[in-house]
Tab-separated table of C-alpha atoms in Angstrom:
chain	number	residue	atom	x	y	z
A	93	MET	CA	105.615	165.328	173.457
A	94	ALA	CA	102.913	162.867	174.390
A	95	LYS	CA	103.207	160.713	177.470
A	96	GLY	CA	104.046	157.097	176.706
A	97	ASN	CA	106.035	158.158	173.641
A	98	ASP	CA	108.510	155.336	174.264
A	99	VAL	CA	105.818	152.876	173.155
A	100	LYS	CA	106.265	151.849	169.500
A	101	LEU	CA	102.614	151.412	168.628
A	102	THR	CA	103.214	150.384	165.026
A	103	LYS	CA	105.177	147.360	166.275
A	104	LEU	CA	101.972	146.108	167.902
A	105	ALA	CA	100.100	145.928	164.592
A	106	GLU	CA	100.552	143.733	161.541
A	107	CYS	CA	99.091	146.383	159.202
A	108	ALA	CA	99.149	150.162	159.531
A	109	GLY	CA	96.219	152.547	159.182
A	110	CYS	CA	94.012	152.158	156.120
A	111	GLY	CA	96.403	149.514	154.816
A	112	ALA	CA	94.483	147.148	157.101
A	113	LYS	CA	91.268	147.763	155.171
A	114	VAL	CA	89.534	144.780	153.569
A	115	GLY	CA	90.101	145.038	149.813
A	116	ALA	CA	87.295	146.445	147.685
A	117	GLY	CA	86.928	143.238	145.668
A	118	GLU	CA	86.755	141.070	148.779
A	119	LEU	CA	84.313	143.487	150.405
A	120	ALA	CA	81.999	143.251	147.412
A	121	LYS	CA	81.977	139.465	147.765
A	122	LEU	CA	81.178	139.690	151.468
A	123	LEU	CA	78.194	141.964	150.808
A	124	LYS	CA	76.890	139.998	147.832
A	125	ASP	CA	73.247	138.938	148.094
A	126	ILE	CA	72.674	140.862	151.326
A	127	LYS	CA	69.284	142.521	151.017
A	128	VAL	CA	69.316	146.304	150.787
A	129	GLN	CA	66.580	148.075	152.756
A	130	ARG	CA	64.329	150.072	150.458
A	131	ASP	CA	63.411	153.410	151.981
A	132	PRO	CA	62.804	156.569	149.934
A	133	ASN	CA	64.576	158.604	152.583
A	134	LEU	CA	67.724	156.459	152.460
A	135	LEU	CA	69.561	158.521	149.872
A	136	VAL	CA	72.860	156.634	150.056
A	137	GLY	CA	73.274	153.114	151.471
A	138	PHE	CA	76.034	150.512	151.499
A	139	ASP	CA	75.064	149.350	148.009
A	140	LYS	CA	76.369	152.621	146.522
A	141	SER	CA	80.062	152.035	147.413
A	142	ASP	CA	80.104	155.580	148.718
A	143	ASP	CA	81.982	157.114	151.637
A	144	ALA	CA	79.073	157.360	154.095
A	145	ALA	CA	75.358	156.676	154.420
A	146	VAL	CA	72.901	159.544	154.002
A	147	TYR	CA	69.342	159.532	155.400
A	148	ARG	CA	66.920	162.386	154.694
A	149	VAL	CA	65.122	163.797	157.742
A	150	THR	CA	63.498	166.833	156.129
A	151	ASP	CA	63.700	168.512	152.737
A	152	ASP	CA	66.643	170.552	154.021
A	153	VAL	CA	68.376	168.180	156.447
A	154	ALA	CA	69.888	164.737	156.033
A	155	ILE	CA	71.991	162.684	158.439
A	156	VAL	CA	75.436	161.562	157.264
A	157	GLU	CA	76.620	158.437	159.105
A	158	THR	CA	79.985	156.692	158.983
A	159	VAL	CA	82.418	154.625	161.036
A	160	ASP	CA	86.153	154.132	160.570
A	161	PHE	CA	88.897	152.684	162.762
A	162	PHE	CA	92.270	151.032	162.229
A	163	PRO	CA	95.480	149.809	163.920
A	164	PRO	CA	98.338	152.244	164.661
A	165	ILE	CA	99.739	154.287	161.785
A	166	ALA	CA	102.123	156.227	164.063
A	167	ASP	CA	104.232	155.339	167.077
A	168	ASP	CA	103.267	158.384	169.120
A	169	PRO	CA	99.883	157.716	170.816
A	170	TYR	CA	98.566	161.269	170.462
A	171	THR	CA	99.493	161.376	166.776
A	172	TYR	CA	97.853	158.017	166.155
A	173	GLY	CA	94.623	159.155	167.811
A	174	ALA	CA	94.592	162.419	165.872
A	175	ILE	CA	95.169	160.668	162.536
A	176	ALA	CA	92.478	158.056	163.182
A	177	ALA	CA	89.962	160.769	164.063
A	178	THR	CA	90.885	162.921	161.062
A	179	ASN	CA	90.446	159.909	158.802
A	180	ALA	CA	87.018	159.029	160.246
A	181	LEU	CA	85.755	162.600	159.930
A	182	SER	CA	86.823	162.674	156.296
A	183	ASP	CA	83.948	160.479	155.112
A	184	VAL	CA	81.447	163.130	156.215
A	185	TYR	CA	83.376	165.844	154.390
A	186	ALA	CA	83.471	163.688	151.255
A	187	MET	CA	79.655	163.784	151.194
A	188	GLY	CA	79.693	167.575	151.467
A	189	GLY	CA	78.540	167.365	155.089
A	190	GLN	CA	79.595	168.765	158.444
A	191	PRO	CA	80.328	166.391	161.362
A	192	LYS	CA	78.460	167.118	164.593
A	193	VAL	CA	78.859	164.218	167.062
A	194	ALA	CA	81.183	161.246	167.270
A	195	LEU	CA	81.606	158.068	169.321
A	196	ASN	CA	84.963	156.508	170.143
A	197	VAL	CA	85.609	152.980	168.851
A	198	MET	CA	88.616	151.466	170.646
A	199	ALA	CA	90.402	148.172	171.236
A	200	VAL	CA	93.460	148.061	173.508
A	201	PRO	CA	95.725	145.348	174.934
A	202	GLU	CA	95.151	144.771	178.649
A	203	HIS	CA	98.793	145.521	179.372
A	204	MET	CA	98.771	148.897	177.626
A	205	GLY	CA	99.465	151.759	180.007
A	206	ALA	CA	96.668	154.136	180.939
A	207	ASP	CA	98.809	157.103	179.899
A	208	VAL	CA	99.122	155.699	176.368
A	209	VAL	CA	95.381	155.094	176.056
A	210	HIS	CA	94.718	158.594	177.393
A	211	GLU	CA	96.959	160.134	174.735
A	212	ILE	CA	95.269	158.218	171.923
A	213	LEU	CA	91.896	159.474	173.116
A	214	ARG	CA	93.199	163.019	173.584
A	215	GLY	CA	94.435	163.066	169.989
A	216	GLY	CA	91.013	162.004	168.790
A	217	TYR	CA	89.166	164.488	170.978
A	218	GLU	CA	91.238	167.457	169.865
A	219	LYS	CA	90.724	166.733	166.167
A	220	VAL	CA	86.994	166.313	166.632
A	221	TYR	CA	86.845	169.645	168.445
A	222	GLU	CA	88.870	171.245	165.626
A	223	ALA	CA	86.183	169.951	163.287
A	224	GLY	CA	83.529	171.760	165.328
A	225	ALA	CA	81.999	168.498	166.584
A	226	SER	CA	81.810	166.709	169.931
A	227	ILE	CA	82.742	163.240	171.147
A	228	VAL	CA	79.813	162.062	173.252
A	229	GLY	CA	80.789	158.522	174.291
A	230	GLY	CA	81.870	155.312	172.634
A	231	HIS	CA	82.781	151.686	173.178
A	232	SER	CA	86.036	149.960	174.078
A	233	ILE	CA	87.179	146.347	174.324
A	234	TYR	CA	90.390	144.491	175.078
A	235	ASP	CA	92.291	143.087	172.119
A	236	GLU	CA	95.867	142.004	171.515
A	237	GLU	CA	96.233	144.607	168.748
A	238	PRO	CA	95.286	148.246	169.411
A	239	LYS	CA	92.685	149.851	167.182
A	240	TYR	CA	91.048	153.265	167.331
A	241	GLY	CA	88.590	155.335	165.347
A	242	LEU	CA	85.190	156.976	165.405
A	243	ALA	CA	81.576	156.549	164.479
A	244	VAL	CA	80.609	159.983	163.174
A	245	THR	CA	77.243	161.626	162.582
A	246	GLY	CA	76.985	164.764	160.501
A	247	PHE	CA	74.442	166.776	158.566
A	248	VAL	CA	74.094	167.858	154.962
A	249	ASN	CA	71.435	169.546	152.879
A	250	PRO	CA	70.188	166.691	150.657
A	251	GLN	CA	69.853	169.143	147.776
A	252	HIS	CA	73.584	169.838	147.926
A	253	MET	CA	75.158	166.588	149.101
A	254	LEU	CA	78.107	165.179	147.188
A	255	THR	CA	78.417	161.531	146.172
A	256	ASN	CA	81.089	159.595	144.331
A	257	SER	CA	78.750	158.912	141.395
A	258	GLY	CA	77.923	162.419	140.188
A	259	ALA	CA	80.913	163.006	137.894
A	260	ARG	CA	79.964	164.314	134.442
A	261	PRO	CA	81.811	164.019	131.124
A	262	GLY	CA	83.763	167.227	130.634
A	263	ASP	CA	84.487	167.632	134.352
A	264	VAL	CA	88.006	168.190	135.641
A	265	LEU	CA	89.387	166.103	138.520
A	266	VAL	CA	91.115	167.834	141.433
A	267	LEU	CA	93.023	166.048	144.218
A	268	THR	CA	93.592	167.952	147.469
A	269	LYS	CA	96.436	166.058	149.209
A	270	ALA	CA	99.724	164.476	148.205
A	271	LEU	CA	100.052	160.722	147.673
A	272	GLY	CA	102.610	158.438	149.281
A	273	VAL	CA	101.435	157.875	152.848
A	274	GLY	CA	101.255	154.105	152.361
A	275	VAL	CA	104.815	153.977	151.061
A	276	ILE	CA	106.274	156.248	153.756
A	277	THR	CA	104.563	154.458	156.643
A	278	THR	CA	105.631	151.071	155.289
A	279	ALA	CA	109.195	152.351	155.115
A	280	ALA	CA	108.889	153.619	158.693
A	281	LYS	CA	107.806	150.189	159.946
A	282	GLY	CA	110.905	148.718	158.319
A	283	GLY	CA	113.257	151.386	159.659
A	284	LEU	CA	113.869	152.734	156.135
A	285	ALA	CA	112.183	156.146	156.396
A	286	GLN	CA	113.834	159.415	157.294
A	287	ALA	CA	112.404	161.220	160.316
A	288	GLU	CA	111.490	164.336	158.337
A	289	ASP	CA	109.587	162.258	155.762
A	290	VAL	CA	107.579	160.526	158.479
A	291	ALA	CA	106.848	163.869	160.152
A	292	ARG	CA	105.648	165.317	156.834
A	293	ALA	CA	103.339	162.357	156.230
A	294	GLU	CA	101.945	162.565	159.766
A	295	ARG	CA	101.216	166.293	159.427
A	296	GLN	CA	99.279	165.616	156.252
A	297	MET	CA	97.314	162.768	157.832
A	298	MET	CA	96.344	165.080	160.709
A	299	THR	CA	95.068	167.773	158.333
A	300	LEU	CA	91.276	167.826	158.253
A	301	ASN	CA	89.507	167.707	154.909
A	302	ARG	CA	87.205	170.301	156.443
A	303	TRP	CA	89.073	173.079	154.663
A	304	ALA	CA	88.833	171.415	151.255
A	305	ARG	CA	85.159	170.659	151.816
A	306	ASP	CA	84.388	174.243	152.823
A	307	VAL	CA	85.870	175.482	149.554
A	308	ALA	CA	84.358	172.736	147.411
A	309	VAL	CA	80.750	173.410	148.406
A	310	SER	CA	81.012	176.959	147.038
A	311	HIS	CA	82.019	175.681	143.578
A	312	GLN	CA	80.436	173.619	140.818
A	313	VAL	CA	81.583	170.281	142.252
A	314	HIS	CA	79.510	167.387	140.951
A	315	ALA	CA	81.135	164.454	142.779
A	316	ALA	CA	83.623	163.747	145.543
A	317	THR	CA	85.358	160.894	147.296
A	318	ASP	CA	88.160	160.733	149.818
A	319	VAL	CA	91.219	158.795	148.738
A	320	THR	CA	91.978	156.290	151.492
A	321	GLY	CA	92.374	152.518	151.739
A	322	PHE	CA	91.582	151.619	148.118
A	323	GLY	CA	94.223	154.023	146.790
A	324	LEU	CA	93.753	156.674	144.124
A	325	LEU	CA	92.985	154.122	141.423
A	326	GLY	CA	90.586	152.076	143.537
A	327	HIS	CA	88.543	155.104	144.547
A	328	ALA	CA	88.740	156.512	141.013
A	329	LEU	CA	87.335	153.245	139.688
A	330	GLU	CA	84.378	153.454	142.072
A	331	MET	CA	83.774	157.029	140.914
A	332	ALA	CA	83.941	156.004	137.252
A	333	GLN	CA	81.624	153.034	137.735
A	334	GLY	CA	79.119	155.091	139.720
A	335	ALA	CA	78.996	157.780	137.036
A	336	ASP	CA	79.195	155.301	134.111
A	337	ALA	CA	82.113	157.342	132.810
A	338	ARG	CA	85.827	157.031	132.084
A	339	LEU	CA	88.413	158.890	134.154
A	340	VAL	CA	91.630	159.960	132.455
A	341	LEU	CA	94.336	160.541	135.060
A	342	ASP	CA	97.637	162.334	134.489
A	343	SER	CA	99.994	160.082	136.445
A	344	SER	CA	102.560	162.866	136.865
A	345	ALA	CA	100.077	165.416	138.189
A	346	PRO	CA	99.400	164.418	141.834
A	347	ALA	CA	101.753	165.836	144.430
A	348	LEU	CA	103.886	163.107	146.029
A	349	LEU	CA	105.389	163.025	149.493
A	350	PRO	CA	109.202	163.251	149.445
A	351	ARG	CA	111.059	160.015	148.562
A	352	THR	CA	107.845	158.195	147.654
A	353	ARG	CA	108.992	157.082	144.226
A	354	GLU	CA	112.497	156.294	145.420
A	355	LEU	CA	111.098	153.924	148.027
A	356	ALA	CA	108.553	152.441	145.614
A	357	GLN	CA	111.368	151.674	143.175
A	358	LEU	CA	113.027	149.699	145.985
A	359	GLY	CA	109.844	147.676	146.459
A	360	VAL	CA	108.869	149.314	149.760
A	361	LEU	CA	105.132	148.872	149.297
A	362	PRO	CA	102.265	148.001	151.670
A	363	ALA	CA	100.366	144.754	151.269
A	364	GLY	CA	97.257	146.814	150.526
A	365	MET	CA	98.824	147.914	147.231
A	366	TYR	CA	98.622	144.350	145.928
A	367	ARG	CA	95.001	144.003	147.074
A	368	ASN	CA	94.090	147.265	145.362
A	369	ARG	CA	95.902	146.298	142.169
A	370	HIS	CA	94.073	142.960	142.113
A	371	PHE	CA	90.750	144.778	142.473
A	372	ALA	CA	91.260	147.558	139.929
A	373	GLN	CA	93.878	146.586	137.366
A	374	ASP	CA	91.496	144.939	134.887
A	375	GLN	CA	89.776	148.311	134.543
A	376	VAL	CA	92.959	150.417	134.342
A	377	ASP	CA	94.833	151.138	131.117
A	378	GLU	CA	98.289	151.885	132.542
A	379	GLY	CA	99.725	152.908	129.175
A	380	GLN	CA	103.450	153.690	129.381
A	381	VAL	CA	103.411	154.819	133.009
A	382	PRO	CA	106.442	153.457	134.939
A	383	GLN	CA	105.736	150.504	137.217
A	384	ASP	CA	106.807	152.274	140.401
A	385	LEU	CA	104.472	155.189	139.756
A	386	CYS	CA	101.566	152.844	139.004
A	387	ASP	CA	102.303	151.103	142.302
A	388	VAL	CA	102.044	154.436	144.137
A	389	LEU	CA	98.689	155.149	142.489
A	390	TYR	CA	97.380	151.772	143.719
A	391	CYS	CA	98.783	152.228	147.248
A	392	PRO	CA	96.383	152.708	150.156
A	393	GLU	CA	96.377	156.188	151.627
A	394	THR	CA	95.477	156.948	155.225
A	395	SER	CA	93.516	160.165	155.846
A	396	GLY	CA	94.071	161.100	152.215
A	397	GLY	CA	92.665	164.036	150.320
A	398	LEU	CA	89.392	164.579	148.511
A	399	MET	CA	89.125	163.919	144.798
A	400	LEU	CA	86.635	166.379	143.374
A	401	SER	CA	84.921	166.278	139.984
A	402	VAL	CA	84.261	169.900	139.057
A	403	ALA	CA	82.863	171.709	136.034
A	404	ALA	CA	85.741	172.515	133.671
A	405	ASP	CA	85.080	176.261	133.646
A	406	ASP	CA	85.283	176.339	137.449
A	407	ALA	CA	88.367	174.149	137.947
A	408	ASP	CA	90.996	176.908	137.963
A	409	SER	CA	88.966	178.948	140.431
A	410	LEU	CA	88.494	175.912	142.675
A	411	VAL	CA	92.219	175.150	142.777
A	412	SER	CA	93.054	178.804	143.369
A	413	ASP	CA	90.647	178.972	146.304
A	414	LEU	CA	91.958	175.683	147.728
A	415	LEU	CA	95.521	177.001	147.660
A	416	ALA	CA	94.640	180.484	148.914
A	417	ASP	CA	95.128	180.191	152.677
A	418	GLY	CA	97.806	177.492	152.779
A	419	ARG	CA	95.693	174.809	154.444
A	420	VAL	CA	95.338	172.773	151.235
A	421	PRO	CA	98.828	173.290	149.780
A	422	ASP	CA	98.957	170.249	147.507
A	423	ALA	CA	95.719	170.720	145.553
A	424	ARG	CA	96.266	169.806	141.906
A	425	VAL	CA	94.296	169.160	138.730
A	426	VAL	CA	94.948	165.452	138.115
A	427	GLY	CA	92.644	164.459	135.269
A	428	ARG	CA	89.318	164.688	133.505
A	429	VAL	CA	86.051	162.815	133.017
A	430	GLU	CA	85.104	161.414	129.621
A	431	PRO	CA	82.069	159.535	128.285
A	432	TYR	CA	82.419	155.765	128.599
A	433	ASP	CA	82.045	153.591	125.521
A	434	ALA	CA	83.936	150.381	126.227
A	435	GLY	CA	87.200	149.066	127.648
A	436	ALA	CA	89.028	150.341	130.713
A	437	ARG	CA	87.237	152.703	133.085
A	438	ILE	CA	90.527	154.404	134.015
A	439	ARG	CA	93.197	155.555	131.571
A	440	LEU	CA	96.595	156.723	132.756
A	441	THR	CA	98.649	159.198	130.743
């Protein structure tokens, strides 16, 4: 057990994890009219709504650059640090890359004990080392609300990088982690979650997407994104818009963390769900899907899985390989990609 485990970190934060993320619609407004640098070697910039930036160095090497940090998603300092690091590393994996170096990004209250800060950092360091990368420094400031994350640099072959805009009609969509983190962590903040459900969610959030990425790059995957603060439907919408396609999602297909729907039916939902719904709902045909399940699909996830768009004839093999060694136990086929003609970009069945 980590030192300082009597500190309830989530009580120090108004929002938890990726639920604190600025909504996609609001973010688009903030970036509107900001000039985008034109550089033939800048393969992916902020104008692409992708998971990380990619800059080509040579024909075979490109830098993948990202930064991610958030307030506490867990009460235990070590667990919080590990989750924040896992989440930050995920953006590199979503581009098909491998993280190499990282910098700590940290804000802590002046009164916070040194042992607590140490455990947050230790959680981050150990996950980065598990990823095969190194933390080489960082920056910290004092703030009333704790925040932690990483700026991560990785590498990818530009000929084989993945983006969220490469989905092709006929592809099958595969999701690699269960949904429900936003619901479970909201319930935990309100004292409504069972200990085993919280522990299950925390284990998932600390699971690197490295293993899913390593499998994906050996298959006919055309596009990828990690499902985090914008929820499954928010990230799916960005994928559909980038590919100028329609995504058809089977609402019953994704694995769900235990008690997720039960809690959603009670209205235990993070504020980020409402931001994500506001952003995406005009482009989502919800059909006859129950309200509580739609809410879950809009909910922000923290350190969520990868959604992969894979050639249909390779989908079964991809899922089989993802499930093979037990490190990606919740991989599921969750939908398909269709040509876009008009109307909603996302259709739920």
